[in-house]
Amino acid sequence: MYLLNRKQRHAVNYTWMIISLLLVAFLPFLLFVGLYIKSVLLIHDYSLVDLIFSKTWKPASGQFGFYPFIVGSIWVTLIAMLITAPICLLTAIYVTQYTKKYILRIMHPAIDILAGLPSVVYGLWGILVIVPFISRYLGPWLDIKTMGYSILAASFVLSIMIIPFVLNILIEIFRAIPMELKEAALSLGATQWQTIKHVLVKKALPGIIAAFGFGLARAFGETMAVLMVVGNVVRLPKSVFDPGYTLPALIANNYGEMLSIPKYDAALMFAALLLLAVSLFFNLVMHFFIVRFNKY
Amino acid sequence: MDQNTKIEIRDLNVFAGKTQILKNINIDIPKNKITVILGPSGCGKTTLLKCLNRLTDLYPELKVSGKIMIDDNNILAAKEDIYKLRQQMGLLSQRPYPLPMTIYNNISYALKLRGIRNRRETHKLVMHYLQQANLWDEIRTRLREPASRLSIGQQQRLCLARGLAVNPEIILADEPTSALDPISSQFIEETFVKLKHDYTIVLVTHVLRQAKRIADNVVFMYLGDVIEQGSVEEVFGNPKMEKTKLYLGGTFN
């Protein structure tokens, strides 16, 4: 019947599994090595501290300071998370603990549609809605001069973009908590809010952190929507109403152009390396917290 | 209401949509006795238990009508302090669900909800309830560990201690030994027999031998109906209804 006998088939399947595993395990490592080799030209000529903390970005005269991009990326990401995290957490708690079940059934397709929209659509929406809102209303109202294309606009757009992802995970996490745990807390005389605050959120904490970490990683790497509204000005932003520049936008805007400038190619690769390193760092911190809170 | 009756259930009906889960239930549960609610799976035992401490409120699809009197207070009509009301009853579920906290905090959280915040008193009471649940000697050195590290049998006794810590008058137990090994089950049963002097115990089970061992009173239910109720001698020794006889004989289907 078969070309191979049972033992041989086992060996073949087993080998493939090992190969797939190794591939997945080594992929990040290979990426890292690849980017390092491509950017080694830059790293050898400048000190790492100079590259990361220097503020001057003049490729034509050989000055590569990544600080404005790093700061821009971190600002945009963190403000986006500050907006997203409470909205998602409260929404997830509300739809899983307070509302009737059919609300969740209605919400799920809506969330999925939001999650499936291409990022360029979010970027357009940012240009058409958020940017004018900031330049015409929010800025004047706070007596701040801004052209709208700013860190804040990027944060707004990003936060809306990652809400569906984070929210979907959070809803699943809260739904996975057994009803009996809730009943146990209520039977002790806890109110619904006490049950949520002291028991459910605590139980879900590792998952909540993982969801936020996932959102953070997505936000940090998001390219298109951000570069459409962030302003793309290489300058250290002094407030959230200033325009900025992010690492992914730097790569996307410039790769393939101006490659005649010496080391420009290597500099962009170094930006990618930085992105990878920061993502790795976020991941490690996230894992630390997950392990820390996962003992219950 | 009779002096010796702790809970009086009258005309209790529960609907889930169009299906009737409980049909005109009338039960008297005597004070300081173990009342066993017996019956095959799906007969409404758990729902009955959930009516007693208003956990039915969690399920908006359930429609509950009738009266449940505890000490002349109809708890189904109670509007305001359901949380206080639930503290009259300690709940023990089929599987243990320790709160996501340390062993110590599982008990002290219940105490806090009861209004005890004094640290020395808390400490004394945590020890007291763990002793009452037959657990103290095993875990006295592990109080600061997460409760989830205990064995299932220990977790169930921890849940019992937690239920006692709200200072209830009634203990509701929903097949509390179904997930446990025989020795842990025996621990729980022994604890119940000790506890009945201070508490009224309602135990849901489908294990006949368990009912025989520890029950004072038996209520036999089938498909949402109470078929027969009475003292353990009456129901087990001389069942009046055909269905009860069949169930006790093990030839029920």
Coordinates of C-alpha atoms in Angstrom, one line a residue:
Chain A
M1 CA 0.0 0.0 0.0
Y2 CA 2.5 2.5 1.1
L3 CA 5.9 3.4 -0.4
L4 CA 7.5 3.3 3.0
N5 CA 6.9 1.1 6.0
R6 CA 5.6 2.5 9.3
K7 CA 9.0 3.0 10.8
Q8 CA 10.3 4.9 7.8
R9 CA 7.3 7.1 7.6
H10 CA 7.8 7.9 11.3
A11 CA 11.4 8.9 10.5
V12 CA 10.4 11.1 7.6
N13 CA 7.7 12.9 9.5
Y14 CA 9.9 13.3 12.6
T15 CA 12.7 14.8 10.5
W16 CA 10.3 17.3 8.9
M17 CA 9.1 18.4 12.3
I18 CA 12.6 18.9 13.6
I19 CA 13.5 20.9 10.5
S20 CA 10.4 23.1 10.8
L21 CA 11.2 23.7 14.5
L22 CA 14.8 24.6 13.8
L23 CA 13.7 27.0 11.0
V24 CA 11.3 28.8 13.3
A25 CA 13.7 28.9 16.1
F26 CA 16.6 30.2 14.0
L27 CA 14.7 32.7 11.9
P28 CA 15.0 35.6 14.4
F29 CA 18.6 34.8 14.8
L30 CA 19.2 34.7 11.1
L31 CA 17.4 38.0 10.7
F32 CA 19.6 39.5 13.4
V33 CA 22.8 38.2 11.8
G34 CA 21.7 39.4 8.3
L35 CA 20.9 42.9 9.5
Y36 CA 24.1 43.0 11.4
I37 CA 26.2 42.1 8.4
K38 CA 24.5 44.6 6.3
S39 CA 25.0 47.4 8.8
V40 CA 28.4 46.5 10.0
L41 CA 29.9 49.2 7.8
L42 CA 28.3 51.8 9.9
I43 CA 28.8 50.2 13.3
H44 CA 32.5 49.9 12.6
D45 CA 33.0 53.5 11.8
Y46 CA 30.9 55.0 14.6
S47 CA 30.5 54.2 18.2
L48 CA 27.2 52.6 19.1
V49 CA 26.5 55.3 21.7
D50 CA 27.1 58.0 19.1
L51 CA 24.7 56.4 16.7
I52 CA 22.0 55.9 19.2
F53 CA 22.3 59.2 21.1
S54 CA 23.4 61.6 18.5
K55 CA 20.8 64.1 17.3
T56 CA 22.2 65.1 14.0
W57 CA 20.9 63.3 10.9
K58 CA 22.9 64.5 7.9
P59 CA 23.7 61.5 5.7
A60 CA 25.2 63.6 3.0
S61 CA 27.9 64.8 5.4
G62 CA 28.2 61.4 7.0
Q63 CA 26.4 62.2 10.3
F64 CA 24.0 59.5 11.4
G65 CA 22.2 60.2 14.6
F66 CA 19.3 57.9 15.3
Y67 CA 18.1 59.6 18.5
P68 CA 15.2 61.6 16.9
F69 CA 13.9 58.4 15.3
I70 CA 14.1 56.3 18.4
V71 CA 12.5 59.0 20.5
G72 CA 9.8 59.5 17.9
S73 CA 9.1 55.8 17.7
I74 CA 8.9 55.4 21.5
W75 CA 6.7 58.5 22.0
V76 CA 4.3 57.4 19.3
T77 CA 4.1 53.9 20.6
L78 CA 3.7 54.7 24.3
I79 CA 1.1 57.3 23.8
A80 CA -0.8 55.0 21.5
M81 CA -0.7 52.3 24.2
L82 CA -1.8 54.8 26.9
I83 CA -4.9 55.5 24.8
T84 CA -5.5 51.8 23.8
A85 CA -4.9 50.0 27.1
P86 CA -7.6 51.5 29.3
I87 CA -10.1 51.5 26.4
C88 CA -9.6 47.9 25.6
L89 CA -9.5 46.7 29.2
L90 CA -12.7 48.5 30.1
T91 CA -14.5 47.4 27.0
A92 CA -13.4 43.8 27.4
I93 CA -14.6 43.7 31.0
Y94 CA -17.9 45.4 30.1
V95 CA -18.8 43.1 27.2
T96 CA -17.8 39.9 29.0
Q97 CA -19.1 40.7 32.5
Y98 CA -22.0 43.2 32.2
T99 CA -23.8 43.0 28.9
K100 CA -26.0 40.3 27.4
K101 CA -24.3 37.8 25.2
Y102 CA -25.8 39.0 22.0
I103 CA -23.9 42.3 22.3
L104 CA -20.7 40.3 22.0
R105 CA -22.1 38.5 19.0
I106 CA -22.7 41.9 17.3
M107 CA -19.4 43.3 18.3
H108 CA -17.2 40.5 17.1
P109 CA -17.7 41.1 13.3
A110 CA -17.3 44.8 13.9
I111 CA -14.0 44.2 15.6
D112 CA -12.8 41.8 12.9
I113 CA -13.6 44.3 10.2
L114 CA -11.5 46.9 12.0
A115 CA -8.7 44.4 12.3
G116 CA -8.8 43.6 8.7
L117 CA -8.6 47.1 7.3
P118 CA -5.3 47.9 5.5
S119 CA -3.1 50.3 7.4
V120 CA -3.1 52.7 4.5
V121 CA -6.8 53.2 5.1
Y122 CA -6.2 54.2 8.7
G123 CA -3.5 56.5 7.4
L124 CA -5.9 58.2 5.0
W125 CA -8.5 58.5 7.8
G126 CA -5.8 60.1 9.9
I127 CA -5.0 62.7 7.2
L128 CA -8.6 63.5 6.6
V129 CA -9.9 63.5 10.1
I130 CA -7.3 63.5 12.9
V131 CA -4.8 65.9 11.4
P132 CA -7.4 68.6 10.7
F133 CA -9.0 68.0 14.0
I134 CA -5.6 68.6 15.8
S135 CA -4.6 71.6 13.7
R136 CA -8.0 73.3 13.7
Y137 CA -9.6 72.5 17.0
L138 CA -7.4 70.7 19.6
G139 CA -4.3 72.9 18.9
P140 CA -6.0 76.3 19.0
W141 CA -8.1 75.2 21.9
L142 CA -5.0 74.5 23.9
D143 CA -3.3 77.6 22.4
I144 CA -0.6 75.5 20.7
K145 CA 0.6 76.1 17.2
T146 CA 0.6 72.9 15.3
M147 CA 0.2 71.9 11.7
G148 CA -1.6 68.7 12.7
Y149 CA 0.9 66.3 11.4
S150 CA 2.4 65.3 14.7
I151 CA 3.3 62.7 17.2
L152 CA -0.2 63.0 18.7
A153 CA -1.9 62.4 15.3
A154 CA 0.2 59.2 14.8
S155 CA -0.6 58.0 18.3
F156 CA -4.3 58.5 17.7
V157 CA -4.3 56.6 14.4
L158 CA -2.1 53.9 15.9
S159 CA -4.2 53.5 19.0
I160 CA -7.3 53.0 16.8
M161 CA -5.4 50.6 14.7
I162 CA -4.3 48.3 17.5
I163 CA -7.6 48.4 19.5
P164 CA -9.2 45.5 17.5
F165 CA -6.2 43.3 18.0
V166 CA -5.7 43.9 21.7
L167 CA -9.5 43.9 22.4
N168 CA -10.0 40.6 20.7
I169 CA -7.3 38.9 22.8
L170 CA -8.6 40.5 26.0
I171 CA -12.2 39.4 25.3
E172 CA -11.0 35.8 24.8
I173 CA -8.9 36.0 28.0
F174 CA -11.9 37.1 30.0
R175 CA -14.2 34.6 28.5
A176 CA -11.8 31.8 29.3
I177 CA -12.1 32.5 33.0
P178 CA -14.4 29.8 34.4
M179 CA -17.8 31.0 35.6
E180 CA -17.2 29.0 38.8
L181 CA -14.4 31.3 39.9
K182 CA -16.7 34.2 39.6
E183 CA -19.4 32.4 41.5
A184 CA -16.9 31.5 44.2
A185 CA -16.0 35.2 44.7
L186 CA -19.6 36.3 44.6
S187 CA -20.6 33.6 47.1
L188 CA -18.2 35.1 49.6
G189 CA -20.3 38.3 49.4
A190 CA -18.1 40.2 47.0
T191 CA -19.9 42.7 44.8
Q192 CA -19.6 42.3 41.0
W193 CA -17.0 45.1 40.9
Q194 CA -15.0 43.6 43.8
T195 CA -15.1 40.3 42.0
I196 CA -13.7 41.9 38.8
K197 CA -11.1 43.9 40.5
H198 CA -9.7 41.4 43.0
V199 CA -10.3 38.1 41.3
L200 CA -10.9 38.2 37.6
V201 CA -8.4 40.9 36.6
K202 CA -5.8 39.2 38.8
K203 CA -6.5 35.8 37.3
A204 CA -6.3 37.4 33.8
L205 CA -3.2 39.5 34.5
P206 CA -0.6 37.4 32.6
G207 CA -2.9 37.4 29.6
I208 CA -3.6 41.1 29.9
I209 CA 0.1 41.8 29.9
A210 CA 0.6 39.6 26.9
A211 CA -2.2 41.3 25.0
F212 CA -0.7 44.7 25.8
G213 CA 2.8 43.5 24.8
F214 CA 1.4 42.3 21.5
G215 CA -0.3 45.6 20.9
L216 CA 3.0 47.4 21.8
A217 CA 5.0 45.3 19.3
R218 CA 2.5 46.0 16.6
A219 CA 2.4 49.7 17.3
F220 CA 6.1 49.9 17.3
G221 CA 6.6 48.3 14.0
E222 CA 3.6 49.9 12.2
T223 CA 4.9 51.8 9.2
M224 CA 2.4 53.1 6.7
A225 CA -0.3 54.7 8.8
V226 CA 2.3 56.4 11.0
L227 CA 4.4 57.8 8.2
M228 CA 1.3 59.3 6.6
V229 CA 0.5 61.5 9.6
V230 CA 3.6 61.8 11.8
G231 CA 5.1 64.6 9.7
N232 CA 8.4 63.0 8.9
V233 CA 10.6 65.8 10.2
V234 CA 13.9 64.8 11.6
R235 CA 13.9 66.8 14.8
L236 CA 13.6 66.0 18.4
P237 CA 9.9 66.5 19.3
K238 CA 9.5 69.0 22.1
S239 CA 5.8 68.2 22.6
V240 CA 3.3 65.8 21.2
F241 CA 2.1 68.5 18.9
D242 CA 5.4 68.6 17.1
P243 CA 6.0 66.5 14.0
G244 CA 8.4 63.6 14.4
Y245 CA 9.8 60.7 12.6
T246 CA 9.8 57.0 13.4
L247 CA 12.3 54.2 12.6
P248 CA 9.9 52.2 10.3
A249 CA 9.0 55.4 8.5
L250 CA 12.7 56.2 8.0
I251 CA 13.3 52.9 6.3
A252 CA 10.2 52.9 4.2
N253 CA 10.6 56.5 3.0
N254 CA 14.3 56.3 2.1
Y255 CA 15.2 52.8 1.1
G256 CA 15.9 52.5 -2.6
E257 CA 16.5 56.3 -2.9
M258 CA 19.7 58.2 -2.4
L259 CA 21.7 55.0 -2.0
S260 CA 24.6 56.8 -3.7
I261 CA 25.3 58.4 -0.4
P262 CA 28.0 56.4 1.3
K263 CA 26.9 54.3 4.2
Y264 CA 23.3 55.3 3.7
D265 CA 22.3 51.8 3.0
A266 CA 24.1 50.5 6.1
A267 CA 22.4 53.2 8.2
L268 CA 18.9 52.1 7.1
M269 CA 19.9 48.5 7.9
F270 CA 21.0 49.7 11.3
A271 CA 17.6 51.3 11.8
A272 CA 16.1 47.9 11.1
L273 CA 18.5 46.3 13.5
L274 CA 17.4 48.8 16.2
L275 CA 13.8 48.0 15.5
L276 CA 14.5 44.4 16.0
A277 CA 16.4 45.0 19.1
V278 CA 13.7 47.2 20.7
S279 CA 11.0 44.6 19.8
L280 CA 13.2 41.9 21.4
F281 CA 13.5 44.1 24.5
F282 CA 9.7 44.6 24.7
N283 CA 9.3 40.9 24.4
L284 CA 11.7 40.1 27.1
V285 CA 10.1 42.6 29.5
M286 CA 6.7 41.2 28.7
H287 CA 7.8 37.7 29.3
F288 CA 9.3 38.7 32.6
F289 CA 6.0 40.1 33.7
I290 CA 4.0 37.1 32.5
V291 CA 6.2 34.7 34.4
R292 CA 6.1 37.0 37.4
F293 CA 2.2 37.1 37.5
N294 CA 1.5 33.6 36.3
K295 CA 1.9 31.8 39.6
Y296 CA -1.8 31.8 40.6
Chain B
M1 CA -42.4 28.5 60.1
D2 CA -41.4 25.4 62.1
Q3 CA -38.7 26.1 64.7
N4 CA -36.4 23.4 63.4
T5 CA -36.7 24.4 59.8
K6 CA -33.9 26.6 58.4
I7 CA -34.9 26.8 54.8
E8 CA -38.4 26.6 53.5
I9 CA -38.8 26.3 49.7
R10 CA -42.3 26.9 48.4
D11 CA -43.6 26.6 44.8
L12 CA -40.1 27.2 43.3
N13 CA -40.2 27.2 39.5
V14 CA -37.2 27.9 37.3
F15 CA -37.5 28.3 33.6
A16 CA -34.7 28.6 31.1
G17 CA -36.5 30.0 28.0
K18 CA -39.3 27.5 27.5
T19 CA -37.7 24.5 29.3
Q20 CA -38.7 24.2 32.9
I21 CA -35.7 23.2 35.0
L22 CA -37.4 23.1 38.4
K23 CA -41.1 22.2 38.7
N24 CA -43.0 23.3 41.8
I25 CA -40.4 22.5 44.3
N26 CA -41.5 22.3 48.0
I27 CA -38.7 21.4 50.5
D28 CA -38.1 21.9 54.1
I29 CA -34.5 21.9 55.1
P30 CA -34.0 21.3 58.9
K31 CA -31.6 23.2 61.0
N32 CA -28.2 21.7 62.0
K33 CA -28.8 18.6 59.9
I34 CA -27.2 17.4 56.7
T35 CA -29.8 17.4 53.9
V36 CA -28.7 15.5 50.9
I37 CA -30.3 16.3 47.5
L38 CA -30.0 13.2 45.5
G39 CA -30.7 12.5 41.9
P40 CA -29.2 11.7 38.5
S41 CA -27.4 14.3 36.4
G42 CA -29.5 17.0 34.9
C43 CA -32.3 16.8 37.4
G44 CA -31.9 20.4 38.6
K45 CA -29.9 19.8 41.7
T46 CA -27.3 22.4 40.9
T47 CA -29.9 24.9 39.8
L48 CA -31.8 24.4 43.1
L49 CA -28.5 25.1 45.0
K50 CA -27.9 28.3 42.9
C51 CA -31.4 29.5 43.7
L52 CA -30.5 29.3 47.4
N53 CA -27.8 31.9 47.2
R54 CA -29.1 33.9 44.3
L55 CA -26.3 32.9 41.9
T56 CA -29.1 32.5 39.5
D57 CA -28.9 36.3 39.1
L58 CA -25.8 35.7 37.0
Y59 CA -27.7 33.9 34.4
P60 CA -30.2 36.4 32.9
E61 CA -31.9 33.6 30.9
L62 CA -33.2 31.9 34.1
K63 CA -36.6 33.0 35.3
V64 CA -37.1 32.1 39.0
S65 CA -40.4 32.3 40.8
G66 CA -41.7 31.1 44.1
K67 CA -40.5 31.6 47.6
I68 CA -37.4 30.6 49.5
M69 CA -37.7 31.5 53.2
I70 CA -34.5 31.6 55.3
D71 CA -35.4 32.5 58.9
D72 CA -38.7 34.1 57.7
N73 CA -36.9 36.2 55.0
N74 CA -37.9 35.5 51.4
I75 CA -34.5 35.7 49.7
L76 CA -35.9 35.6 46.2
A77 CA -37.7 38.9 46.9
A78 CA -34.7 40.5 48.5
K79 CA -33.8 43.5 46.4
E80 CA -31.1 45.3 48.3
D81 CA -28.2 43.5 49.9
I82 CA -27.8 40.3 47.9
Y83 CA -24.1 40.3 48.9
K84 CA -24.9 40.2 52.6
L85 CA -27.4 37.5 51.9
R86 CA -24.8 35.4 50.1
Q87 CA -22.6 35.6 53.2
Q88 CA -25.2 33.6 55.1
M89 CA -24.1 30.7 53.0
G90 CA -20.8 29.1 52.3
L91 CA -20.5 27.5 48.9
L92 CA -18.5 24.5 47.9
S93 CA -18.5 23.7 44.2
Q94 CA -17.8 20.5 42.2
R95 CA -14.2 21.4 41.6
P96 CA -12.2 23.7 43.8
Y97 CA -11.7 27.2 42.5
P98 CA -9.2 28.9 44.8
L99 CA -9.0 32.6 44.3
P100 CA -5.8 33.8 42.4
M101 CA -4.0 34.7 45.7
T102 CA -1.9 33.0 48.4
I103 CA -3.4 30.4 50.6
Y104 CA -3.6 32.8 53.5
N105 CA -5.2 35.5 51.4
N106 CA -7.9 33.1 50.1
I107 CA -9.2 33.1 53.7
S108 CA -8.3 36.6 54.7
Y109 CA -10.1 38.0 51.6
A110 CA -13.3 36.3 52.8
L111 CA -12.7 37.8 56.2
K112 CA -12.2 41.3 54.7
L113 CA -15.5 41.0 52.9
R114 CA -17.1 40.3 56.2
G115 CA -15.6 43.5 57.6
I116 CA -12.7 42.1 59.6
R117 CA -9.5 44.2 59.0
N118 CA -7.7 43.9 62.3
R119 CA -4.5 41.9 61.5
R120 CA -4.2 40.0 64.6
E121 CA -7.8 38.9 64.5
T122 CA -7.5 38.0 60.9
H123 CA -4.5 35.8 61.7
K124 CA -6.3 34.0 64.4
L125 CA -9.4 33.4 62.3
V126 CA -7.4 32.2 59.3
M127 CA -5.9 29.6 61.5
H128 CA -9.2 28.7 63.1
Y129 CA -11.0 28.1 59.7
L130 CA -8.1 26.2 58.3
Q131 CA -8.2 23.9 61.3
Q132 CA -12.0 23.6 61.0
A133 CA -11.5 22.4 57.4
N134 CA -8.9 19.9 58.5
L135 CA -6.2 21.6 56.5
W136 CA -4.1 23.6 59.0
D137 CA -1.6 20.9 59.9
E138 CA -0.7 20.1 56.3
I139 CA -0.1 23.7 55.1
R140 CA 0.8 25.7 58.2
T141 CA 4.3 26.4 56.7
R142 CA 3.0 27.2 53.2
L143 CA 0.6 30.0 54.0
R144 CA 2.3 32.4 51.6
E145 CA 2.3 30.1 48.6
P146 CA -0.2 30.5 45.8
A147 CA -3.3 28.5 46.5
S148 CA -3.0 26.8 43.1
R149 CA 0.0 24.9 44.2
L150 CA -2.0 22.8 46.6
S151 CA -3.3 19.4 45.6
I152 CA -7.0 19.2 44.4
G153 CA -8.1 17.6 47.7
Q154 CA -6.3 20.3 49.7
Q155 CA -7.7 23.0 47.4
Q156 CA -11.2 21.8 48.1
R157 CA -10.7 21.9 51.8
L158 CA -9.2 25.4 51.4
C159 CA -12.5 26.4 49.6
L160 CA -14.4 24.9 52.5
A161 CA -12.4 27.0 54.9
R162 CA -13.0 30.0 52.7
G163 CA -16.7 29.3 52.7
L164 CA -16.7 29.0 56.5
A165 CA -14.7 32.3 56.8
V166 CA -17.7 34.4 55.8
N167 CA -19.4 33.1 59.0
P168 CA -22.4 31.5 57.3
E169 CA -25.2 29.7 58.9
I170 CA -25.7 27.4 55.9
I171 CA -23.2 25.4 53.9
L172 CA -24.1 24.7 50.3
A173 CA -22.1 21.9 48.7
D174 CA -22.5 20.9 45.1
E175 CA -21.0 17.4 44.6
P176 CA -18.0 18.6 46.5
T177 CA -16.2 15.3 46.4
S178 CA -16.8 14.4 42.7
A179 CA -13.3 15.5 41.7
L180 CA -11.5 14.1 44.7
D181 CA -9.7 10.9 45.6
P182 CA -11.3 8.6 48.3
I183 CA -9.2 9.9 51.1
S184 CA -9.8 13.5 50.4
S185 CA -13.5 12.7 50.0
Q186 CA -13.5 11.1 53.4
F187 CA -11.8 14.2 54.9
I188 CA -14.6 16.4 53.5
E189 CA -17.3 14.0 54.7
E190 CA -15.9 13.8 58.2
T191 CA -15.6 17.6 58.3
F192 CA -19.3 17.9 57.3
V193 CA -20.4 15.6 60.1
K194 CA -18.4 17.6 62.6
L195 CA -19.7 20.9 61.2
K196 CA -23.4 20.1 61.3
H197 CA -23.6 21.0 64.9
D198 CA -23.0 24.6 64.0
Y199 CA -24.3 24.8 60.5
T200 CA -27.2 23.7 58.3
I201 CA -25.7 21.7 55.5
V202 CA -27.2 21.2 52.0
L203 CA -25.3 18.6 50.0
V204 CA -26.0 17.8 46.4
T205 CA -24.7 14.5 45.3
H206 CA -25.4 11.5 43.0
V207 CA -23.3 9.1 45.1
L208 CA -25.7 6.9 47.0
R209 CA -23.2 5.6 49.5
Q210 CA -22.2 9.1 50.4
A211 CA -25.8 10.0 51.0
K212 CA -26.2 6.9 53.1
R213 CA -23.1 7.6 55.1
I214 CA -23.7 11.2 56.2
A215 CA -27.3 12.3 55.4
D216 CA -29.9 13.0 58.0
N217 CA -32.5 14.0 55.5
V218 CA -32.8 13.0 51.8
V219 CA -34.5 14.8 49.0
F220 CA -34.8 12.7 45.8
M221 CA -35.1 14.7 42.6
Y222 CA -35.8 13.6 39.0
L223 CA -36.1 15.8 36.0
G224 CA -36.9 18.9 38.0
D225 CA -39.4 17.3 40.3
V226 CA -39.0 16.4 43.9
I227 CA -40.0 12.7 43.9
E228 CA -39.6 11.9 47.6
Q229 CA -38.2 13.5 50.7
G230 CA -37.8 12.5 54.3
S231 CA -35.3 11.2 56.8
V232 CA -32.6 9.0 55.6
E233 CA -34.2 6.0 57.2
E234 CA -37.5 6.6 55.5
V235 CA -36.2 7.2 52.1
F236 CA -33.5 4.6 52.0
G237 CA -35.2 2.0 54.2
N238 CA -38.7 2.2 53.0
P239 CA -39.0 4.3 49.8
K240 CA -42.6 4.9 48.8
M241 CA -42.3 5.9 45.2
E242 CA -41.4 3.6 42.4
K243 CA -38.7 5.8 40.9
T244 CA -36.9 6.2 44.2
K245 CA -36.9 2.4 44.6
L246 CA -35.4 2.0 41.1
Y247 CA -32.8 4.6 41.7
L248 CA -31.7 3.2 45.0
G249 CA -31.7 -0.3 43.6
G250 CA -29.3 0.9 40.8
T251 CA -31.6 -0.2 38.0
F252 CA -32.8 3.2 37.1
N253 CA -32.9 4.4 33.5

